């Protein structure tokens, strides 16, 4: 990273059958994942699903029970953390409070490149070699700070920085080692919404510029979709699906993933209910959902509020479900209209917020939804016979 921007040599990452256990609890259960050189992959999943454990295992900070990790084609199993060529920004990043930002960023290089004597005040002046090393470190701190746009802050201590500025210093401290692999554990979690959006854009631009292979942990699906080349969705210690943001958003493999990518609401209606109440098709037997015939379909059908619409009367030839308006929730430009279907189930329809007045409680309408965007899933256990509900996903 000397002088101007520097492209580091990016490395591939291959994880196979990684298993990690805490007592009886399997935090990682046969996790496999391949990340290409220079690729930005997000690990997305709810709290406690094992995201941090996965990153810590790759970094060598967690003892794994089984499986292999290869970085740049070389096995790192058994290597010490510092020998893995990996830089880690922790979920609760900590800067040294008594050091300036410049010293914080330089800390990993001072540890690895200067001996104990070189770190002592003044003594290093006696040695030309140590002086040159210190100058080279100072150059690299300057270059890293330029990339992160924190040059004016270098002389300050962490206490005199905003959360977002501290976050960048922590990123700088990881970047300066020119890692083959960058592991970021919710590095934006402490930022407010506006700063978080800005920092994530900057982070992705920086990652593209330097080309470092990156694993980025988040539990925010919007964030993952915004910045990732691919997303690995994790639940309960297992990776359930890996794909581009578009692939996972359009074709979630399970209902749990569909719910995770449809916050706050996903409509889930038993296929049998649809068959009973859907009307208006030229020939009901011809209705296809997500490309498959509704006729004889088992399980549930899920569709997003934004793929649904409500009209006062049935559109000729289009299948729709009779419904009654319950209430509306304002969401800025749009609103969520909660309606009741014929069997008493709730569904949510996205409308424009200026249309709320058109849909008072008790109004009757017909709900249409995009049959191609809807997906069929196996019924969740214990829910097959119960009426569907539009779910709040925490
Ligand atoms: N050192 C430990 N000892 C025992 N159990 C642990 C330890 N570390 C993690 N766990 C457990 O392993 C599971 C996975 O934890 P992990 O920290 O990887 O989750 P996470 O996905 O990063 O969650 P979050 O989004 O809340 O950070 C959790 O159930 C957690 O309680
Ligand atoms: Mg975590």
Coordinates of C-alpha atoms and ligand atoms in Angstrom, one line a residue:
X1 CA 0.0 0.0 0.0
X2 CA 3.0 2.2 -0.4
X3 CA 2.5 5.6 -2.0
X4 CA -0.6 5.5 -4.1
X5 CA -3.4 2.8 -4.1
X6 CA -2.0 -0.6 -4.1
X7 CA -3.7 -3.8 -5.4
X8 CA -2.9 -6.6 -3.1
X9 CA -2.8 -10.1 -4.3
X10 CA -6.2 -11.6 -3.6
X11 CA -6.6 -15.1 -2.6
X12 CA -9.3 -17.7 -2.9
X13 CA -10.9 -19.2 0.2
X14 CA -12.2 -22.8 0.4
X15 CA -14.0 -24.1 3.4
X16 CA -15.1 -27.8 3.5
X17 CA -17.2 -29.5 6.2
X18 CA -16.2 -27.2 8.9
X19 CA -17.6 -28.2 12.3
X20 CA -17.3 -26.4 15.6
X21 CA -18.9 -27.4 18.9
X22 CA -19.3 -25.6 22.2
X23 CA -20.1 -28.3 24.6
X24 CA -23.2 -30.1 23.2
X25 CA -24.0 -27.1 20.9
X26 CA -23.0 -27.3 17.3
X27 CA -22.1 -23.7 16.4
X28 CA -20.9 -24.8 12.9
X29 CA -22.4 -27.9 11.3
X30 CA -20.5 -29.1 8.2
X31 CA -20.1 -25.6 6.7
X32 CA -18.7 -25.5 3.2
X33 CA -18.1 -22.4 1.1
X34 CA -15.9 -21.3 -1.7
X35 CA -15.0 -17.7 -2.2
X36 CA -13.2 -16.5 -5.4
X37 CA -10.2 -14.3 -5.4
X38 CA -11.3 -10.6 -5.0
X39 CA -14.9 -11.7 -4.3
X40 CA -17.1 -10.0 -1.7
X41 CA -19.3 -12.5 0.1
X42 CA -21.7 -11.8 2.9
X43 CA -22.6 -14.2 5.6
X44 CA -26.1 -13.4 6.5
X45 CA -28.2 -14.9 9.3
X46 CA -30.0 -14.3 12.5
X47 CA -28.3 -13.7 15.8
X48 CA -26.7 -16.8 17.2
X49 CA -26.6 -18.7 13.9
X50 CA -22.8 -19.0 14.0
X51 CA -21.5 -16.1 11.8
X52 CA -18.9 -14.9 14.2
X53 CA -17.8 -18.5 15.0
X54 CA -17.3 -19.1 11.3
X55 CA -15.1 -16.0 10.9
X56 CA -13.2 -16.8 14.0
X57 CA -12.6 -20.3 12.8
X58 CA -11.2 -19.1 9.5
X59 CA -8.9 -16.7 11.4
X60 CA -7.7 -19.5 13.6
X61 CA -9.2 -18.1 16.8
X62 CA -11.6 -21.0 17.4
X63 CA -10.6 -24.6 17.7
X64 CA -12.6 -26.6 15.1
X65 CA -13.7 -30.2 15.5
X66 CA -13.4 -31.1 11.8
X67 CA -13.2 -29.8 8.3
X68 CA -10.6 -28.0 6.2
X69 CA -9.8 -24.3 5.4
X70 CA -7.7 -23.4 2.4
X71 CA -6.5 -19.9 1.7
X72 CA -5.0 -19.3 -1.8
X73 CA -5.0 -23.1 -2.3
X74 CA -2.9 -23.8 0.8
X75 CA -4.3 -25.5 3.9
X76 CA -4.1 -23.2 6.9
X77 CA -5.3 -26.0 9.3
X78 CA -3.0 -25.9 12.3
X79 CA -1.5 -22.5 11.4
X80 CA -1.4 -19.8 14.1
X81 CA -3.8 -16.9 13.5
X82 CA -0.9 -14.5 12.6
X83 CA 0.4 -16.9 10.0
X84 CA -2.8 -17.2 8.0
X85 CA -2.5 -13.8 6.2
X86 CA -6.0 -12.9 7.4
X87 CA -7.1 -9.5 8.7
X88 CA -10.1 -9.4 11.1
X89 CA -12.3 -6.5 12.1
X90 CA -14.2 -7.7 15.1
X91 CA -17.8 -7.2 15.9
X92 CA -16.8 -5.1 18.9
X93 CA -13.7 -3.5 17.5
X94 CA -11.4 -2.0 20.1
X95 CA -8.9 0.7 19.5
X96 CA -6.0 1.4 21.9
X97 CA -7.4 4.4 23.8
X98 CA -4.0 5.8 24.8
X99 CA -2.7 5.8 21.2
X100 CA -3.3 8.2 18.4
X101 CA -5.2 7.0 15.3
X102 CA -1.9 6.9 13.4
X103 CA -0.4 4.7 16.1
X104 CA -3.5 2.5 16.2
X105 CA -3.2 1.9 12.5
X106 CA 0.5 1.3 12.6
X107 CA 0.2 -1.1 15.6
X108 CA 0.2 -4.4 13.6
X109 CA 3.2 -3.4 11.5
X110 CA 5.1 -2.2 14.5
X111 CA 4.5 -5.6 16.1
X112 CA 5.6 -7.6 13.1
X113 CA 8.4 -5.4 11.6
X114 CA 10.1 -3.8 14.5
X115 CA 11.8 -5.7 17.3
X116 CA 11.2 -4.8 20.9
X117 CA 14.1 -2.4 20.7
X118 CA 12.7 -0.6 17.7
X119 CA 9.5 0.0 19.6
X120 CA 11.3 1.8 22.4
X121 CA 11.3 5.6 22.3
X122 CA 14.4 7.2 20.9
X123 CA 16.5 4.0 20.9
X124 CA 15.5 3.3 17.3
X125 CA 17.3 6.5 16.1
X126 CA 20.6 4.7 16.7
X127 CA 19.9 2.2 13.9
X128 CA 19.6 3.2 10.3
X129 CA 17.6 0.0 9.5
X130 CA 15.1 0.7 12.2
X131 CA 14.7 4.3 11.1
X132 CA 14.0 3.2 7.6
X133 CA 11.4 0.6 8.8
X134 CA 9.7 3.3 10.9
X135 CA 9.6 5.6 7.9
X136 CA 8.1 2.9 5.7
X137 CA 5.5 2.2 8.3
X138 CA 4.6 5.9 8.5
X139 CA 4.3 6.0 4.7
X140 CA 1.9 3.1 4.7
X141 CA -0.2 4.6 7.5
X142 CA -0.5 7.7 5.4
X143 CA -1.5 5.8 2.3
X144 CA -4.1 3.7 4.3
X145 CA -5.5 6.9 5.9
X146 CA -5.8 8.5 2.4
X147 CA -7.8 5.5 1.2
X148 CA -10.2 5.7 4.1
X149 CA -10.3 9.5 4.1
X150 CA -9.2 9.8 7.7
X151 CA -5.9 11.7 7.2
X152 CA -7.0 14.7 9.2
X153 CA -7.8 12.4 12.2
X154 CA -4.4 10.7 12.4
X155 CA -3.2 12.8 15.4
X156 CA -6.3 12.3 17.5
X157 CA -7.0 9.7 20.1
X158 CA -10.0 7.4 19.6
X159 CA -12.0 9.2 22.3
X160 CA -12.0 12.3 20.1
X161 CA -13.7 10.5 17.2
X162 CA -17.2 9.7 16.1
X163 CA -18.3 6.1 16.0
X164 CA -18.0 6.1 12.2
X165 CA -14.5 7.6 12.3
X166 CA -13.4 5.0 14.9
X167 CA -14.8 2.3 12.6
X168 CA -12.6 3.5 9.8
X169 CA -9.6 3.5 12.0
X170 CA -10.3 -0.1 12.9
X171 CA -10.7 -0.9 9.2
X172 CA -7.4 0.9 8.5
X173 CA -5.6 -1.2 11.2
X174 CA -6.8 -4.4 9.4
X175 CA -6.1 -3.1 5.9
X176 CA -2.6 -2.0 6.5
X177 CA -1.4 -5.6 6.8
X178 CA -2.4 -6.0 3.1
X179 CA -4.3 -9.2 4.0
X180 CA -4.9 -12.0 1.5
X181 CA -8.3 -12.3 3.1
X182 CA -10.4 -9.7 4.9
X183 CA -12.8 -10.9 7.6
X184 CA -15.3 -8.3 8.7
X185 CA -17.7 -9.1 11.6
X186 CA -20.6 -6.6 11.4
X187 CA -18.2 -3.8 11.1
X188 CA -21.0 -1.2 10.5
X189 CA -23.2 -2.3 13.4
X190 CA -22.5 0.7 15.6
X191 CA -23.3 3.4 13.0
X192 CA -26.5 5.3 12.6
X193 CA -28.6 4.5 9.4
X194 CA -27.2 7.3 7.3
X195 CA -23.6 6.8 8.2
X196 CA -24.0 3.1 7.9
X197 CA -25.3 3.4 4.3
X198 CA -22.4 5.8 3.4
X199 CA -19.8 3.7 5.0
X200 CA -20.9 0.5 3.4
X201 CA -20.7 2.1 0.0
X202 CA -17.2 3.4 0.8
X203 CA -16.2 0.0 2.1
X204 CA -17.3 -1.8 -1.0
X205 CA -15.6 0.8 -3.2
X206 CA -12.4 0.4 -1.2
X207 CA -12.6 -3.4 -1.4
X208 CA -13.0 -3.2 -5.2
X209 CA -10.1 -0.9 -5.5
X210 CA -7.7 -3.0 -3.5
X211 CA -9.2 -6.3 -4.6
X212 CA -9.1 -8.1 -1.2
X213 CA -11.1 -11.2 -0.9
X214 CA -13.7 -10.4 1.7
X215 CA -16.1 -12.2 4.0
X216 CA -18.6 -9.7 5.5
X217 CA -20.9 -10.7 8.3
X218 CA -24.2 -9.0 8.8
X219 CA -27.7 -9.9 10.0
X220 CA -29.2 -7.1 7.8
X221 CA -30.5 -8.6 4.5
X222 CA -30.7 -5.1 2.9
X223 CA -27.1 -4.4 3.7
X224 CA -26.1 -7.9 2.3
X225 CA -28.0 -7.4 -0.9
X226 CA -26.6 -3.9 -1.4
X227 CA -22.9 -4.7 -1.3
X228 CA -22.3 -8.4 -2.0
X229 CA -21.2 -10.3 -5.0
X230 CA -22.8 -13.3 -3.4
X231 CA -24.6 -14.0 -0.1
X232 CA -24.3 -17.2 2.1
X233 CA -27.5 -17.5 4.2
X234 CA -26.9 -19.2 7.5
X235 CA -29.3 -20.7 10.1
X236 CA -28.4 -22.8 13.1
X237 CA -24.8 -23.4 12.2
X238 CA -25.5 -24.4 8.6
X239 CA -25.3 -22.6 5.3
X240 CA -28.7 -23.0 3.7
X241 CA -28.2 -21.2 0.4
X242 CA -25.4 -19.4 -1.5
X243 CA -26.1 -17.1 -4.4
X244 CA -26.1 -13.7 -5.9
X245 CA -28.5 -11.2 -4.1
X246 CA -30.8 -11.5 -7.1
X247 CA -30.9 -15.3 -7.1
X248 CA -31.6 -15.5 -3.4
X249 CA -34.2 -12.7 -3.5
X250 CA -36.1 -14.2 -6.4
X251 CA -35.6 -17.8 -5.6
X252 CA -35.2 -18.5 -1.9
X253 CA -34.8 -22.2 -1.5
X254 CA -36.7 -22.4 1.8
X255 CA -39.6 -20.6 3.4
X256 CA -37.2 -19.5 6.2
X257 CA -35.0 -17.8 3.6
X258 CA -38.0 -16.3 1.9
X259 CA -39.1 -14.8 5.2
X260 CA -35.7 -13.5 6.0
X261 CA -35.6 -11.6 2.6
X262 CA -39.2 -10.3 2.9
X263 CA -39.0 -8.3 6.1
X264 CA -41.2 -7.2 7.6
X265 CA -43.9 -9.2 5.9
X266 CA -44.3 -12.3 3.8
X267 CA -47.7 -13.6 2.8
X268 CA -47.9 -17.4 3.3
X269 CA -51.2 -19.1 2.2
X270 CA -51.8 -22.8 2.1
X271 CA -52.1 -24.0 -1.5
X272 CA -55.4 -25.7 -0.6
X273 CA -56.9 -22.3 0.6
X274 CA -55.9 -20.7 -2.7
X275 CA -57.5 -23.4 -4.7
X276 CA -60.7 -23.0 -2.6
X277 CA -61.0 -19.3 -3.0
X278 CA -59.1 -18.1 -6.0
X279 CA -61.5 -17.1 -8.7
X280 CA -61.7 -15.3 -12.0
X281 CA -59.3 -17.3 -14.1
X282 CA -60.6 -18.2 -17.5
X283 CA -60.0 -21.8 -16.5
X284 CA -59.2 -22.3 -12.8
X285 CA -57.4 -25.5 -13.6
X286 CA -54.8 -23.6 -15.6
X287 CA -53.5 -21.4 -12.8
X288 CA -49.8 -21.8 -12.4
X289 CA -47.8 -20.5 -9.4
X290 CA -44.1 -19.9 -9.8
X291 CA -44.4 -22.0 -13.0
X292 CA -46.1 -25.0 -11.4
X293 CA -49.8 -26.0 -11.6
X294 CA -51.9 -25.0 -8.6
X295 CA -54.0 -28.0 -9.3
X296 CA -52.9 -30.7 -6.9
X297 CA -50.2 -28.5 -5.3
X298 CA -49.3 -29.2 -1.7
X299 CA -47.7 -27.0 0.9
X300 CA -47.9 -23.2 1.1
X301 CA -47.6 -20.4 -1.4
X302 CA -45.6 -17.3 -0.4
X303 CA -45.7 -13.9 -2.1
X304 CA -44.4 -10.5 -1.0
X305 CA -46.7 -7.5 -0.3
X306 CA -45.0 -5.7 -3.2
X307 CA -46.1 -8.5 -5.6
X308 CA -49.7 -8.1 -4.5
X309 CA -52.3 -5.5 -5.3
X310 CA -55.9 -4.8 -4.3
X311 CA -58.8 -3.6 -6.5
X312 CA -62.4 -2.9 -5.8
X313 CA -63.5 -5.4 -8.5
X314 CA -62.0 -8.5 -9.9
X315 CA -59.9 -7.9 -13.0
X316 CA -61.5 -10.0 -15.8
X317 CA -59.6 -13.1 -16.5
X318 CA -57.1 -12.7 -13.7
X319 CA -57.2 -14.9 -10.6
X320 CA -57.8 -13.1 -7.4
X321 CA -58.8 -13.6 -3.8
X322 CA -61.8 -11.8 -2.2
X323 CA -60.7 -9.9 0.9
X324 CA -61.8 -7.3 3.5
X325 CA -59.7 -4.4 4.6
X326 CA -58.5 -4.5 8.2
X327 CA -56.0 -1.6 8.7
X328 CA -53.2 0.2 7.0
X329 CA -49.7 1.0 8.3
X330 CA -47.9 4.0 6.8
X331 CA -44.4 3.4 5.6
X332 CA -43.4 6.6 4.0
X333 CA -43.8 6.5 0.2
X334 CA -45.7 3.2 0.5
X335 CA -48.1 1.7 3.0
X336 CA -48.9 -1.8 4.1
X337 CA -52.6 -2.7 3.9
X338 CA -53.6 -5.6 6.1
X339 CA -56.6 -7.5 4.7
X340 CA -58.5 -10.6 5.7
X341 CA -59.0 -13.4 3.2
X342 CA -62.1 -15.5 3.0
X343 CA -61.1 -18.0 5.7
X344 CA -60.1 -15.3 8.1
X345 CA -56.3 -15.3 7.3
X346 CA -54.4 -12.1 7.1
X347 CA -52.5 -10.9 4.1
X348 CA -50.5 -7.7 3.5
X349 CA -50.7 -5.7 0.3
X350 CA -48.3 -2.9 -0.6
X351 CA -50.1 0.3 -1.7
X352 CA -49.1 3.9 -2.2
X353 CA -49.6 5.8 1.0
X354 CA -51.9 8.3 -0.6
X355 CA -54.2 5.4 -1.3
X356 CA -54.8 4.6 2.3
X357 CA -57.9 6.8 2.4
X358 CA -59.4 4.7 -0.4
X359 CA -59.3 1.6 1.8
X360 CA -61.1 2.2 5.1
X361 CA -61.6 -0.7 7.5
X362 CA -64.3 -3.1 6.3
X363 CA -63.9 -2.2 2.6
X364 CA -64.3 -5.1 0.3
X365 CA -61.8 -5.8 -2.5
X366 CA -60.0 -8.5 -4.5
X367 CA -56.4 -9.3 -3.9
X368 CA -54.3 -10.1 -7.0
X369 CA -50.8 -11.3 -6.8
X370 CA -48.0 -11.9 -9.3
X371 CA -48.3 -15.6 -9.9
X372 CA -44.8 -15.8 -11.5
X373 CA -43.1 -14.1 -8.5
X374 CA -44.9 -16.3 -6.0
X375 CA -43.2 -19.4 -4.7
X376 CA -44.4 -22.8 -3.4
X377 CA -42.7 -24.2 -0.3
X378 CA -43.3 -27.3 1.9
X379 CA -45.6 -26.4 4.7
X380 CA -43.7 -25.5 7.9
X381 CA -44.1 -28.2 10.5
X382 CA -47.2 -27.8 12.6
X383 CA -48.6 -25.1 10.3
X384 CA -50.0 -27.1 7.4
X385 CA -53.6 -27.0 8.6
X386 CA -53.6 -23.7 10.4
X387 CA -54.7 -20.5 8.7
X388 CA -51.9 -18.5 7.2
X389 CA -50.8 -15.3 8.7
X390 CA -48.7 -12.5 7.4
X391 CA -45.7 -12.8 9.7
X392 CA -43.7 -10.2 11.4
X393 CA -40.1 -11.3 11.1
X394 CA -37.9 -10.0 13.9
Ligands
LIG1 N1 -17.2 -19.3 23.5 C1 -18.4 -19.9 23.4 N2 -18.8 -20.8 24.3 C2 -20.1 -21.3 24.2 N3 -21.0 -21.0 23.3 C3 -20.6 -20.1 22.4 C4 -19.3 -19.5 22.4 N4 -19.3 -18.6 21.3 C5 -20.4 -18.7 20.7 N5 -21.3 -19.6 21.3 C6 -22.6 -20.0 20.9 O1 -22.5 -20.4 19.5 C7 -23.6 -19.9 18.8 C8 -23.1 -19.1 17.6 O2 -22.5 -17.9 18.1 P1 -22.0 -16.8 17.2 O3 -21.3 -15.8 18.0 O4 -21.2 -17.4 16.1 O5 -23.3 -16.2 16.5 P2 -23.6 -15.0 15.6 O6 -24.3 -15.5 14.4 O7 -22.3 -14.3 15.3 O8 -24.6 -14.1 16.4 P3 -24.7 -12.4 16.5 O9 -25.4 -12.0 15.2 O10 -25.5 -12.3 17.7 O11 -23.3 -11.9 16.6 C9 -24.5 -19.2 19.8 O12 -25.5 -20.0 20.2 C10 -23.6 -18.8 20.9 O13 -24.3 -18.7 22.1
LIG2 MG1 -21.6 -12.4 15.8

